[in-house]
Coordinates of C-alpha atoms in Angstrom, one line a residue:
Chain A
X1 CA 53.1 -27.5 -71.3
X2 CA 49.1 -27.5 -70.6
X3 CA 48.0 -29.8 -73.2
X4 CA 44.0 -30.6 -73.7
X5 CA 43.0 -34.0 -74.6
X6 CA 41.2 -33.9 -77.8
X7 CA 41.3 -37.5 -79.4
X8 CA 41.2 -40.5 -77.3
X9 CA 41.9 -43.5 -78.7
X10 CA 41.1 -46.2 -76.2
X11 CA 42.4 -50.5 -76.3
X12 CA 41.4 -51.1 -80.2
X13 CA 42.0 -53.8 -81.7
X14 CA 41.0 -55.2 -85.1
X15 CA 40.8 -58.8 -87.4
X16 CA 39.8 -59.3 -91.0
X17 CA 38.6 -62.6 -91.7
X18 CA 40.8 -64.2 -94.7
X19 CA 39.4 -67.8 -94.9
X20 CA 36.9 -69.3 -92.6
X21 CA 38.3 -69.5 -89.1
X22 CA 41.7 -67.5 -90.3
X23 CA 41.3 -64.2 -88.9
X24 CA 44.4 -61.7 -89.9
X25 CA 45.0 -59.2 -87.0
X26 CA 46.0 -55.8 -88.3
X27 CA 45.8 -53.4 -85.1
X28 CA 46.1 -55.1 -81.2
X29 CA 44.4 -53.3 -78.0
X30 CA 46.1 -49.8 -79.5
X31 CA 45.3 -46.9 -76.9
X32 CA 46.6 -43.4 -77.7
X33 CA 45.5 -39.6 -76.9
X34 CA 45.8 -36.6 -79.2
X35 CA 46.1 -33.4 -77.6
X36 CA 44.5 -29.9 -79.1
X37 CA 46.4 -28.5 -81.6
X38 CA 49.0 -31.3 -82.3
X39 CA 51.2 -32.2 -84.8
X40 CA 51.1 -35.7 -84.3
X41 CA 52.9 -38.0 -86.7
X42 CA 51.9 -41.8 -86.9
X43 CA 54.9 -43.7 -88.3
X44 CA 54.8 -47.1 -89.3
X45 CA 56.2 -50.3 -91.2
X46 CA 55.3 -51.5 -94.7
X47 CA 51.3 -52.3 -94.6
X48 CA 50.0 -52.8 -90.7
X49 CA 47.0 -51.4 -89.8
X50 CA 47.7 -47.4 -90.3
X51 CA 44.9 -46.9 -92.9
X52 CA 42.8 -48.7 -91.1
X53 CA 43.6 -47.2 -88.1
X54 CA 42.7 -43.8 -89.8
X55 CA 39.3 -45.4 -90.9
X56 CA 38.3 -46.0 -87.6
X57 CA 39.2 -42.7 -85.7
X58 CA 37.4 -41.2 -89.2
X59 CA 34.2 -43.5 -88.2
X60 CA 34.8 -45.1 -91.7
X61 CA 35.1 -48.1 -89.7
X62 CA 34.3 -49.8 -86.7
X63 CA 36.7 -51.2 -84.1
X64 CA 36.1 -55.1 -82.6
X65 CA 37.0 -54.0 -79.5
X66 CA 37.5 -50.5 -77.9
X67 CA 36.3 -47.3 -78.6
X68 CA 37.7 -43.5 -79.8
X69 CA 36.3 -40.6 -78.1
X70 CA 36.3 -36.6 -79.5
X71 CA 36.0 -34.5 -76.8
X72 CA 34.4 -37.1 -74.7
X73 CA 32.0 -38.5 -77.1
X74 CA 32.3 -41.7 -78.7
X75 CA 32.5 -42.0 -82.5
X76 CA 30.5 -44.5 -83.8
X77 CA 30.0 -43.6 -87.9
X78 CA 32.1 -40.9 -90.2
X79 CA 31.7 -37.1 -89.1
X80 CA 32.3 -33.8 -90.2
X81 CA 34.3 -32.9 -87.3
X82 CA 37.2 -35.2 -89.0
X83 CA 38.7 -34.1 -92.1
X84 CA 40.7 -36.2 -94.3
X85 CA 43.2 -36.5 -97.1
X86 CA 43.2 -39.6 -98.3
X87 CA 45.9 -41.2 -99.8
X88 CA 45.3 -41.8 -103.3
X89 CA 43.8 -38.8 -104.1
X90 CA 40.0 -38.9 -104.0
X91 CA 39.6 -35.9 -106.1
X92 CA 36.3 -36.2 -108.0
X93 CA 37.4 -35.9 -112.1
X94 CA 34.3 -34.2 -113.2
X95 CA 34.0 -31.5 -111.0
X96 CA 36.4 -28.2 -111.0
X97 CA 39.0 -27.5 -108.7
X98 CA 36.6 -25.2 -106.7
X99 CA 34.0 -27.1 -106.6
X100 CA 36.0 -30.2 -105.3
X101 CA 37.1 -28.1 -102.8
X102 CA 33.4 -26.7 -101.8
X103 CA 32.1 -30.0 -101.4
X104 CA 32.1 -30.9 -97.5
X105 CA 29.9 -27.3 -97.0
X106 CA 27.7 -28.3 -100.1
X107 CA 26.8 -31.2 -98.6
X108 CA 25.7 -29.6 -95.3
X109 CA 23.8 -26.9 -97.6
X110 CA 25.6 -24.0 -96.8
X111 CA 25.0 -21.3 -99.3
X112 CA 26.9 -20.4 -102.1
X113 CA 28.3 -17.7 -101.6
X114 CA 29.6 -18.2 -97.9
X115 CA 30.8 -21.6 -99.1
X116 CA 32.8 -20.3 -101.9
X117 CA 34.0 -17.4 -99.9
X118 CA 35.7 -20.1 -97.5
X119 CA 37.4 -22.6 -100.5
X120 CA 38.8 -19.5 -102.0
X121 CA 40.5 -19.0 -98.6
X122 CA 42.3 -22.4 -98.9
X123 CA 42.6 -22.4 -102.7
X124 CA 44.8 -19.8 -102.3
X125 CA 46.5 -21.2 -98.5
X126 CA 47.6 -24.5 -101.0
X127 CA 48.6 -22.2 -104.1
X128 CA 46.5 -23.0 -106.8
X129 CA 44.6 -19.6 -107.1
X130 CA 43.9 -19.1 -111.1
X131 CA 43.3 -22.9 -111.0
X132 CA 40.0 -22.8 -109.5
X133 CA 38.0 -24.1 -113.0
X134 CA 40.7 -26.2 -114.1
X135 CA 39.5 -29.9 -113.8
X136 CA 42.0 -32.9 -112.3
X137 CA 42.6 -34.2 -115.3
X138 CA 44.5 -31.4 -116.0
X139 CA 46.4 -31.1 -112.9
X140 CA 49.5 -32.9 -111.6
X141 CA 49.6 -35.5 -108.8
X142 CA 51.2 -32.7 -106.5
X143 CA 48.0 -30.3 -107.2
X144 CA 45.6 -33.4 -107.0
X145 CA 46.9 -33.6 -103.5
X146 CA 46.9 -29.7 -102.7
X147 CA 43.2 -29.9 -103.9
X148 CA 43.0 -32.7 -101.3
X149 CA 44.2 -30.7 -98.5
X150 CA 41.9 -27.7 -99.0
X151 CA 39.0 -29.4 -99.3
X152 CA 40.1 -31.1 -96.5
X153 CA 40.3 -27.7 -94.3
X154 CA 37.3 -26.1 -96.3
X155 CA 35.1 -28.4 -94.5
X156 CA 36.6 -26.5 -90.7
X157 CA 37.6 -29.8 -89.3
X158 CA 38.2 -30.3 -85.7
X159 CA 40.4 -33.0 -86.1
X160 CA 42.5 -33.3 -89.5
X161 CA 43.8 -37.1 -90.6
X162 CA 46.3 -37.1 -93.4
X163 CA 46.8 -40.9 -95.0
X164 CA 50.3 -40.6 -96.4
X165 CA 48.9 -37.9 -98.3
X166 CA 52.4 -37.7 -100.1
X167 CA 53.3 -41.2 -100.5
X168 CA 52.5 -40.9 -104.5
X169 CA 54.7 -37.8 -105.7
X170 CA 58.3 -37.4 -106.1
X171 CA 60.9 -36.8 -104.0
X172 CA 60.7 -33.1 -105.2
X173 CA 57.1 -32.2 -104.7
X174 CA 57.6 -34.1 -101.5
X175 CA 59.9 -31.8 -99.8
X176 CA 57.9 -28.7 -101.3
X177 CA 54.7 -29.6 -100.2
X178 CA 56.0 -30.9 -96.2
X179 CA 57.4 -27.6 -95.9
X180 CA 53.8 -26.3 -96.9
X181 CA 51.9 -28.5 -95.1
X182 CA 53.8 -27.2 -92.2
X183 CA 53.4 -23.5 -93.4
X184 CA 49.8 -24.0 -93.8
X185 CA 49.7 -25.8 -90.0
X186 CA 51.5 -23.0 -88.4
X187 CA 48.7 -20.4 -90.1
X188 CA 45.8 -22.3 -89.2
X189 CA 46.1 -24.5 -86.4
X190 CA 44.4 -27.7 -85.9
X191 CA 44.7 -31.1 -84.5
X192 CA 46.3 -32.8 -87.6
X193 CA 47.1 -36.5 -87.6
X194 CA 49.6 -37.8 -89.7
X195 CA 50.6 -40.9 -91.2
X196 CA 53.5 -41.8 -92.7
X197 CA 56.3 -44.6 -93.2
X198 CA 59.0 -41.6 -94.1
X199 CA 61.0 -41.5 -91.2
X200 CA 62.2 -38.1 -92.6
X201 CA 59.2 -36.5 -92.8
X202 CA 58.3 -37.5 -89.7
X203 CA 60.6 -35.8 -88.1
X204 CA 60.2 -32.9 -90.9
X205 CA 56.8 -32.4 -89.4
X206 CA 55.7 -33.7 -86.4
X207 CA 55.3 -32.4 -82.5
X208 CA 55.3 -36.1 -81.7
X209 CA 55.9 -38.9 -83.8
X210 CA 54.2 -41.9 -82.5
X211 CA 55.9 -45.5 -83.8
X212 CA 53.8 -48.4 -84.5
X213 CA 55.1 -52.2 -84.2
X214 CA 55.1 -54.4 -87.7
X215 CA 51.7 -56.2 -87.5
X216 CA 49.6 -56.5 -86.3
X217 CA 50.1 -52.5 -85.2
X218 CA 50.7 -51.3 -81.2
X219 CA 52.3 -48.3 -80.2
X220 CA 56.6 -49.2 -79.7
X221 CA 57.3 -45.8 -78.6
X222 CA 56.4 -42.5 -79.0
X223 CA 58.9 -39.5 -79.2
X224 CA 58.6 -36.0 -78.7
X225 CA 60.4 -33.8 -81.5
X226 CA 61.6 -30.2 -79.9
X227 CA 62.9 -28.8 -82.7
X228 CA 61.6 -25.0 -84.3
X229 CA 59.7 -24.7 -87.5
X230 CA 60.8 -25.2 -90.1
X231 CA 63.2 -27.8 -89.5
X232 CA 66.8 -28.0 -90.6
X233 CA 67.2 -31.4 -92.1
X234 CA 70.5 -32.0 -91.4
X235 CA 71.4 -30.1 -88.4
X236 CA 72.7 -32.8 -85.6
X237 CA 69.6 -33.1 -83.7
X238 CA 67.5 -34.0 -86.1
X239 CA 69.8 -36.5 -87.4
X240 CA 70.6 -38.3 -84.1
X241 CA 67.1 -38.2 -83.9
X242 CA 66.3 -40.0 -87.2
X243 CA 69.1 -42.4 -86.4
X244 CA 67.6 -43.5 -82.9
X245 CA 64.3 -44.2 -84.7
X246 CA 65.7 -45.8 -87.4
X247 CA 67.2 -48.5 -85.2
X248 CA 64.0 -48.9 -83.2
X249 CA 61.8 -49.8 -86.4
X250 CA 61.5 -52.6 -87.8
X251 CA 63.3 -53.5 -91.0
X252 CA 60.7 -54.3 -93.4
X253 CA 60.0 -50.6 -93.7
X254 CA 61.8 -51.1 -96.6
X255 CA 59.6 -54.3 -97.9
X256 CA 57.0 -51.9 -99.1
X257 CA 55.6 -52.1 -102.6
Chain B
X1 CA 43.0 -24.0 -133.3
X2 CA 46.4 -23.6 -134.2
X3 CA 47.6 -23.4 -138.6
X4 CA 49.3 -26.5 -138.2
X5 CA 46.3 -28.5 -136.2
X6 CA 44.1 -27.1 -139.0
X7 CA 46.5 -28.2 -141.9
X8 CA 46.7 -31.5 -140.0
X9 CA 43.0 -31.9 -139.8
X10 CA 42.5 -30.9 -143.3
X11 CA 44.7 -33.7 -144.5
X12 CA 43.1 -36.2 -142.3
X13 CA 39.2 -35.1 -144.1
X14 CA 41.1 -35.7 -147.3
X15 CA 41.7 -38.8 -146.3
X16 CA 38.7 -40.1 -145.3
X17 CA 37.0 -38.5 -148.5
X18 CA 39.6 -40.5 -150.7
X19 CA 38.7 -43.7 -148.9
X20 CA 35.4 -43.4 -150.3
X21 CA 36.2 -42.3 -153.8
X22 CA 38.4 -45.4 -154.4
X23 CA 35.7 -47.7 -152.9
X24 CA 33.2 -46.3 -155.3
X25 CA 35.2 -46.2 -158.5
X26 CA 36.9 -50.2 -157.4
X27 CA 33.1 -50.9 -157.3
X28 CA 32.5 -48.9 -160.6
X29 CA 35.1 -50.7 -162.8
X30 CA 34.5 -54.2 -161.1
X31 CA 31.0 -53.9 -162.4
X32 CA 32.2 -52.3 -166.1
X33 CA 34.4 -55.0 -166.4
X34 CA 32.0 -57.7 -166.1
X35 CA 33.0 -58.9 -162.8
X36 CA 30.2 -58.0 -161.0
X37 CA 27.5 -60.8 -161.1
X38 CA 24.5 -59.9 -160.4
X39 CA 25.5 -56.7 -158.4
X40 CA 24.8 -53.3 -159.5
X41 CA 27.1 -50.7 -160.4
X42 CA 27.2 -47.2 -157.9
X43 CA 25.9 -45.2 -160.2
X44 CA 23.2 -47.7 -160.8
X45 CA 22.2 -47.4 -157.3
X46 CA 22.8 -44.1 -157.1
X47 CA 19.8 -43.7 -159.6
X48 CA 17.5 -45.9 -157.5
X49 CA 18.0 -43.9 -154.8
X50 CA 16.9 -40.8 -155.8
X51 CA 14.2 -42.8 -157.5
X52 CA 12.8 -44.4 -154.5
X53 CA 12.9 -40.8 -152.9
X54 CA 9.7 -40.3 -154.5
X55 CA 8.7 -43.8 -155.6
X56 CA 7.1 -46.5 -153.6
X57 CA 7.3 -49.3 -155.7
X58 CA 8.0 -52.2 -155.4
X59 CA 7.6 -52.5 -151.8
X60 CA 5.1 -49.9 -151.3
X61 CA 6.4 -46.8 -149.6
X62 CA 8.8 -44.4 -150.6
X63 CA 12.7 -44.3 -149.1
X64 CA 12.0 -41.2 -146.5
X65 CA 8.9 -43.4 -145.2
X66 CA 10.6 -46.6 -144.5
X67 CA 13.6 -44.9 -142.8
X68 CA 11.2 -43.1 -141.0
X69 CA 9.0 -45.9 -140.2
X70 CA 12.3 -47.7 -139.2
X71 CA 13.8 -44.8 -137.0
X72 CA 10.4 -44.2 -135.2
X73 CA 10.8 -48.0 -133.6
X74 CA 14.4 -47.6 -133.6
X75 CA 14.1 -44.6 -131.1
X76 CA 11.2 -45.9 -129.3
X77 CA 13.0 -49.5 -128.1
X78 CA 16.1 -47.7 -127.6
X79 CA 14.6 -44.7 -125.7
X80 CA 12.8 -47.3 -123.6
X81 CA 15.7 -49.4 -122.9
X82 CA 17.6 -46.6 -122.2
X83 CA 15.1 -44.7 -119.6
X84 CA 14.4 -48.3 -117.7
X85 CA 17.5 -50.3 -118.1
X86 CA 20.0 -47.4 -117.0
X87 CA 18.3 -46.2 -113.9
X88 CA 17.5 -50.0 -113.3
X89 CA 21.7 -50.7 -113.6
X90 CA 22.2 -47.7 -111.1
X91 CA 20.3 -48.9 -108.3
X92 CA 21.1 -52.6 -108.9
X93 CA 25.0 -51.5 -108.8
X94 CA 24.0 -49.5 -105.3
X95 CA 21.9 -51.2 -103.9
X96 CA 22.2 -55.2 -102.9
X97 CA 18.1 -55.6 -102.3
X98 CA 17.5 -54.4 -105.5
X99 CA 20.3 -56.4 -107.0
X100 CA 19.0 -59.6 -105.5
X101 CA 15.5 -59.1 -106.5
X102 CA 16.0 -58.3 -110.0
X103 CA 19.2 -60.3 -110.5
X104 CA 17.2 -63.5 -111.1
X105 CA 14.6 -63.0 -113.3
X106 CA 17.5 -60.7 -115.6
X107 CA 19.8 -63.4 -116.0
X108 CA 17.1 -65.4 -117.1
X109 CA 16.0 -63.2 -119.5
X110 CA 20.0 -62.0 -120.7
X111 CA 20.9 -65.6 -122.6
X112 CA 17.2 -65.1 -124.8
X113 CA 18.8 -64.1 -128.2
X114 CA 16.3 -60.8 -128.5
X115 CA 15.6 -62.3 -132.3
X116 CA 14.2 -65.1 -130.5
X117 CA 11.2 -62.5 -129.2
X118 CA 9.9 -61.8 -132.4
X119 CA 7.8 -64.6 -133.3
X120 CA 6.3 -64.1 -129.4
X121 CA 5.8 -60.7 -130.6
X122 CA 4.1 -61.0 -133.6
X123 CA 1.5 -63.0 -132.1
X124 CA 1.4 -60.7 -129.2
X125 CA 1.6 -57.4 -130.8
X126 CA 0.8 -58.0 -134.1
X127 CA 3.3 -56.6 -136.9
X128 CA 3.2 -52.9 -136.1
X129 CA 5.4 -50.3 -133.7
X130 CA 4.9 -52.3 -130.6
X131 CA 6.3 -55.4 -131.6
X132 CA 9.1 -54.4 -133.4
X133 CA 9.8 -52.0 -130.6
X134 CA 9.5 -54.2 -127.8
X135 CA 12.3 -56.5 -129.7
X136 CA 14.4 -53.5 -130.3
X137 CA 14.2 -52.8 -126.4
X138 CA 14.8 -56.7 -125.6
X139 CA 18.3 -55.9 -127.7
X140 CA 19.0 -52.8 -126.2
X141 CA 18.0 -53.2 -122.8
X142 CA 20.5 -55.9 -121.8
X143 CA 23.7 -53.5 -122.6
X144 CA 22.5 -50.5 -121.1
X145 CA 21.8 -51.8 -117.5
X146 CA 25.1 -54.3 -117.7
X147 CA 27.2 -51.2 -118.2
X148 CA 25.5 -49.0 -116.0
X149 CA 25.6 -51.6 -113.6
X150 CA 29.0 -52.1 -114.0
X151 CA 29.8 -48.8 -113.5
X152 CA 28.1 -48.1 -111.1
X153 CA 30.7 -51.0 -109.2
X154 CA 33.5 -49.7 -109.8
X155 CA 33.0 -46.3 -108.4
X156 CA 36.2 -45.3 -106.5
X157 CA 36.2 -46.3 -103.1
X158 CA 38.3 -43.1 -102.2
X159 CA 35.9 -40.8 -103.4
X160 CA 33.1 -42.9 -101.4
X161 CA 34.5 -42.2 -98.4
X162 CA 35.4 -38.4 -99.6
X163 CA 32.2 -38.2 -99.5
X164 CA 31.2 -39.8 -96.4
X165 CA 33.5 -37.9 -94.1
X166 CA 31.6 -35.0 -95.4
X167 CA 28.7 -36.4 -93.9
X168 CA 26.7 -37.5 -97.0
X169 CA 23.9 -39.6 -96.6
X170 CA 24.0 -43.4 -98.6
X171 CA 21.6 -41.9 -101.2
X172 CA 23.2 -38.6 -101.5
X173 CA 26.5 -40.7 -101.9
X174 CA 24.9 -42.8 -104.5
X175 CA 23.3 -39.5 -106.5
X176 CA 26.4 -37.0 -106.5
X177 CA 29.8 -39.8 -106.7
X178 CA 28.5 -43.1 -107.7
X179 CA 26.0 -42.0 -110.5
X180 CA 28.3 -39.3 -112.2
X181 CA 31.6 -41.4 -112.6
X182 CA 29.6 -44.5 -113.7
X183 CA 28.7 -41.8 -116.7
X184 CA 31.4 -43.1 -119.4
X185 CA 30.7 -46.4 -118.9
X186 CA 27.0 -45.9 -119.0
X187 CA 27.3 -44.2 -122.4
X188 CA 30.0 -47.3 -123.5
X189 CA 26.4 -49.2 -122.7
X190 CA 24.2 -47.2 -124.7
X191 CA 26.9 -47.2 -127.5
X192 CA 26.6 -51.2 -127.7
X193 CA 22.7 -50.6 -127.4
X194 CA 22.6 -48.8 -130.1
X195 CA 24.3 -51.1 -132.3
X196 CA 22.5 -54.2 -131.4
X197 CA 18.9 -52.0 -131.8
X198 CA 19.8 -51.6 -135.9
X199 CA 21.1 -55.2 -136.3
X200 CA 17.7 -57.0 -134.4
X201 CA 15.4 -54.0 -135.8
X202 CA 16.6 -55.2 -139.5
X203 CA 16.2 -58.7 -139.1
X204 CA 12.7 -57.9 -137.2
X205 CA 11.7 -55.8 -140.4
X206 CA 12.7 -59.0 -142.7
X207 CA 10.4 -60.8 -140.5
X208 CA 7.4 -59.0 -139.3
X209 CA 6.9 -55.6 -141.1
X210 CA 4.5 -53.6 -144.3
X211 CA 7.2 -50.7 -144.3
X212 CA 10.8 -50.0 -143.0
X213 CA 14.2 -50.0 -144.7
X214 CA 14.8 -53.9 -143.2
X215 CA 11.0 -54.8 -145.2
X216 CA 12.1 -52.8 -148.3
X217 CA 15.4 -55.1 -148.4
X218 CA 13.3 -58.2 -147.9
X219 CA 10.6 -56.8 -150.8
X220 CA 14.6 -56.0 -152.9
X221 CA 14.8 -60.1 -153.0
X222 CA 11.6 -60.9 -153.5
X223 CA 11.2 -58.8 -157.1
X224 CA 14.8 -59.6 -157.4
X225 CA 15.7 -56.1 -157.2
X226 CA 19.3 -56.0 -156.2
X227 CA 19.7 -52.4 -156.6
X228 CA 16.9 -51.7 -154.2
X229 CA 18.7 -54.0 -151.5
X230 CA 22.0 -51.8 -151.4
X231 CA 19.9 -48.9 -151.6
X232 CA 18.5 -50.2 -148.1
X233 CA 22.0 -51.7 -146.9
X234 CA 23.8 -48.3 -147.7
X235 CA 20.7 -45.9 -145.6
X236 CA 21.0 -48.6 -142.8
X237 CA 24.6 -47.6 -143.0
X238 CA 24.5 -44.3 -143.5
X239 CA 21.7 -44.0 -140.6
X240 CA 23.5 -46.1 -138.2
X241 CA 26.3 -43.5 -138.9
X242 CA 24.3 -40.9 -137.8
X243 CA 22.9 -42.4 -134.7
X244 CA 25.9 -43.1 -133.3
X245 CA 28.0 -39.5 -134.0
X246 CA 24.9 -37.7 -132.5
X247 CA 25.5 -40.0 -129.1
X248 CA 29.3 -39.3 -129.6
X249 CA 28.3 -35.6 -129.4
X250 CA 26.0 -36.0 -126.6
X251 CA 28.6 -38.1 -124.5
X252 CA 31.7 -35.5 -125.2
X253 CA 28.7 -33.0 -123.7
X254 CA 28.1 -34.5 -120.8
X255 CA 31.2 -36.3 -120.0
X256 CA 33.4 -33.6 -120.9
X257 CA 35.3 -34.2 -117.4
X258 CA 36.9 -37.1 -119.1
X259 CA 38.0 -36.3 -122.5
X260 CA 40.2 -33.2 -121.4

């Protein structure tokens, strides 16, 4: 398969300083390249590094040492180029649905109309046409999210980083909106990266499902997933599959709060 | 609305009506039955009221005058300490120069009691609008930019960096996700303000004043004129009332996202 390098992610590491001298490593000389139009799951234990990791290809934050390069060019501060979907939802309360999910383009100053135009696009890609006035208050966690997403994709991200975008909704809403998030992938393809410590929905949704060590965070292993869209959760592959990365991961994946 | 919400609501104005009614007619047979000192009955005060609608003795002006003597530096501290202690909050929350530079001199000022300004005042201002205002402000001032402040802090970090992925600048960060959800807890701010403005506007009207509901109360003790003290208690009351619905109104209005 001719695969383009998109995302390179080259010998980060970072530290956060707890007490004077006691420095608490979360992510150690982690290299890693993202290819065009991937699927690419990040899977990892309890509470090491993946957010932060996210930050720092997002330019939210800055690495001690090493660098991530877009298409060749270093990132050194946050960019539209990278979309995210944050993990608790970051959906502002006093604005609409549509015009949470106009934001990224109001901030460059696109007009109106174009702008809207666009959101209506995903509002409708995530389902929640005839909710476009409706304010999050009123919404459930699952549409919170879904607002999330298309705000996310509104913006025409090159690269698209998900934060365990569906670590807060039930088992439910879960399943419904992987098998969107898929759908929605398969429509409009982008580079998506996404993290999660489901081992199931990894495999539910990624091309390649990268495993990270407990902390501080490396790459263990990284597995390629073959399997056709959308996935049958219980056909043998996939659960030979799940089996062999269940016994490569460490066990406090369950240690989670 | 729906017939049941209504029916429901209805009962609820019912109650609040009969509230009053059986204060006013406990008050009414306290003072019939001779238990009542030196205090007036309702109806007593009542009459004084609509009395000192038109009549300026003993203290010299007429009701309407002194409550509007009183609003006018009400409004005036309050509107100032609103216009420079919110905006001041806002950036102090945002922005750490501006935090340390003010920081100092505000705690400073915060433990003053703002009663504690009016003999300073007087001397400064004289007896009229300014000095009374300026206490007013002192009272109101300290509430509004804690709050703001405040909220100003606990702005979601999620929605910080929503915002910064998009590409918006520190400022435009600070204007369009910082400013609007610190809104409730600005308004919680002026709410306080607006209750420690009548409590230090009164006492500054006992002190330093020739008209205002707080003087006419003072002016009540010295003729010994206990009707015309309740008659000021109850518009105090009654105006404080007022004051803080209207804000009510105005925060439901422009925090809307929040009550739904």
């Amino acid at each position: 398969m001719d695969k383009k390098l998109r995302l390179r992610i080259n010998e980060i590491s970072k530290s956060y300083k707890l007490k004077k001298k006691d420095y608490h490593k979360v992510i150690d000389s982690l290299s890693l390249d993202i290819f065009d139009n991937e699927f690419l799951v990040i899977l990892g234990p309890g509470h090491c590094g993946k957010t932060v990791l996210l930050n720092i290809i997002a330019g939210l934050e800055t690495p001690d040492v090493g660098f991530v390069e877009l298409d060749g060019v270093k990132i050194d501060g946050p960019n539209p180029d990278m979309g995210m979907v944050f993990q608790k939802t970051g959906v502002f309360p006093w604005l609409t649905v549509m015009e949470n999910v106009e934001l990224g383009p109001r901030f460059k100053g696109e007009a109106k109309s174009e702008r809207r135009e666009r959101a209506q696009k995903y509002i409708n890609l995530v389902g929640l046409q005839g909710f476009e006035s409706h304010r999050p208050p009123q919404l459930s966690g699952g549409m919170k999210q879904r607002v999330g997403i298309a705000r996310a994709y509104t913006n025409n991200p090159e690269i698209l980083i998900m934060d365990e975008p569906f670590g807060a909704l039930d088992a439910q809403t879960r399943y419904s909106m992987e098998e969107e998030i898929s759908n929605i992938w398969s429509i409009e393809k982008r580079t998506v990266i996404f993290v999660t410590n489901n081992i199931e929905e990894a495999l539910a949704l990624g091309d390649r499902i990268v495993l990270l060590t407990e902390c501080p965070a490396r790459v263990k292993e990284i597995y390629e997933v073959n399997m056709p869209r959308p996935r049958d959760l219980m056909s043998e592959e996939f659960l030979l599959l799940r089996q062999k990365i269940s016994e490569n991961t460490d066990l406090s994946i369950d240690s989670e709060v | 609305m729906s017939r049941k919400k209504q029916i429901s609501k209805f009962r609820y104005n019912i109650y609040a009506i009969l509230s009053v009614v059986v204060f006013l007619i406990l008050w009414q047979l306290i003072v019939s039955l001779g238990y009542g000192g030196i205090i007036p009955s309702p109806v007593v005060v009542f009459r004084t009221f609509l009395i000192k609608m038109t009549d300026s003795r003993p203290d010299g002006s007429t009701l309407p005058t002194n409550i509007l003597v009183s609003l006018q530096v009400a409004c005036t501290g309050l509107f100032l300490a609103i216009a420079i202690g919110v905006p001041l909050g806002w950036l102090m929350g945002w922005y750490k120069g501006i935090d340390r530079f003010v920081r100092p001199i505000f705690e400073f000022i915060r433990p003053i009691p703002p009663i504690s300004w009016i003999p300073l005042t007087i001397i400064w201002f004289g007896i009229g609008l300014g000095a009374k205002s300026m206490i007013v402000f002192f009272a109101s001032f300290v509430p509004c930019l804690i709050n703001a402040y405040t909220g100003i802090k606990e702005t979601n970090k999620t929605m910080i960096n929503v915002a910064r992925t998009f590409g918006a600048s520190n400022f435009k960060v600070f204007t369009s996700v910082a400013i609007p959800s610190a809104m409730p807890l600005t308004f919680t701010g002026i709410r306080i303000a607006l209750n420690s403005a009548w409590s230090t506007l009164v006492a500054a009207e006992l002190l330093a004043a020739n008209a205002g509901v707080g003087y006419m109360i003072n002016m009540g003790r010295s003729f010994g004129r206990v009707d015309i003290i309740l008659v000021g208690m109850v518009s105090i009351g009654i105006m404080g009332y007022i004051f803080s619905y209207v804000f009510k109104k105005i925060e439901s209005v422009v925090v809307k996202w929040r009550t739904v």
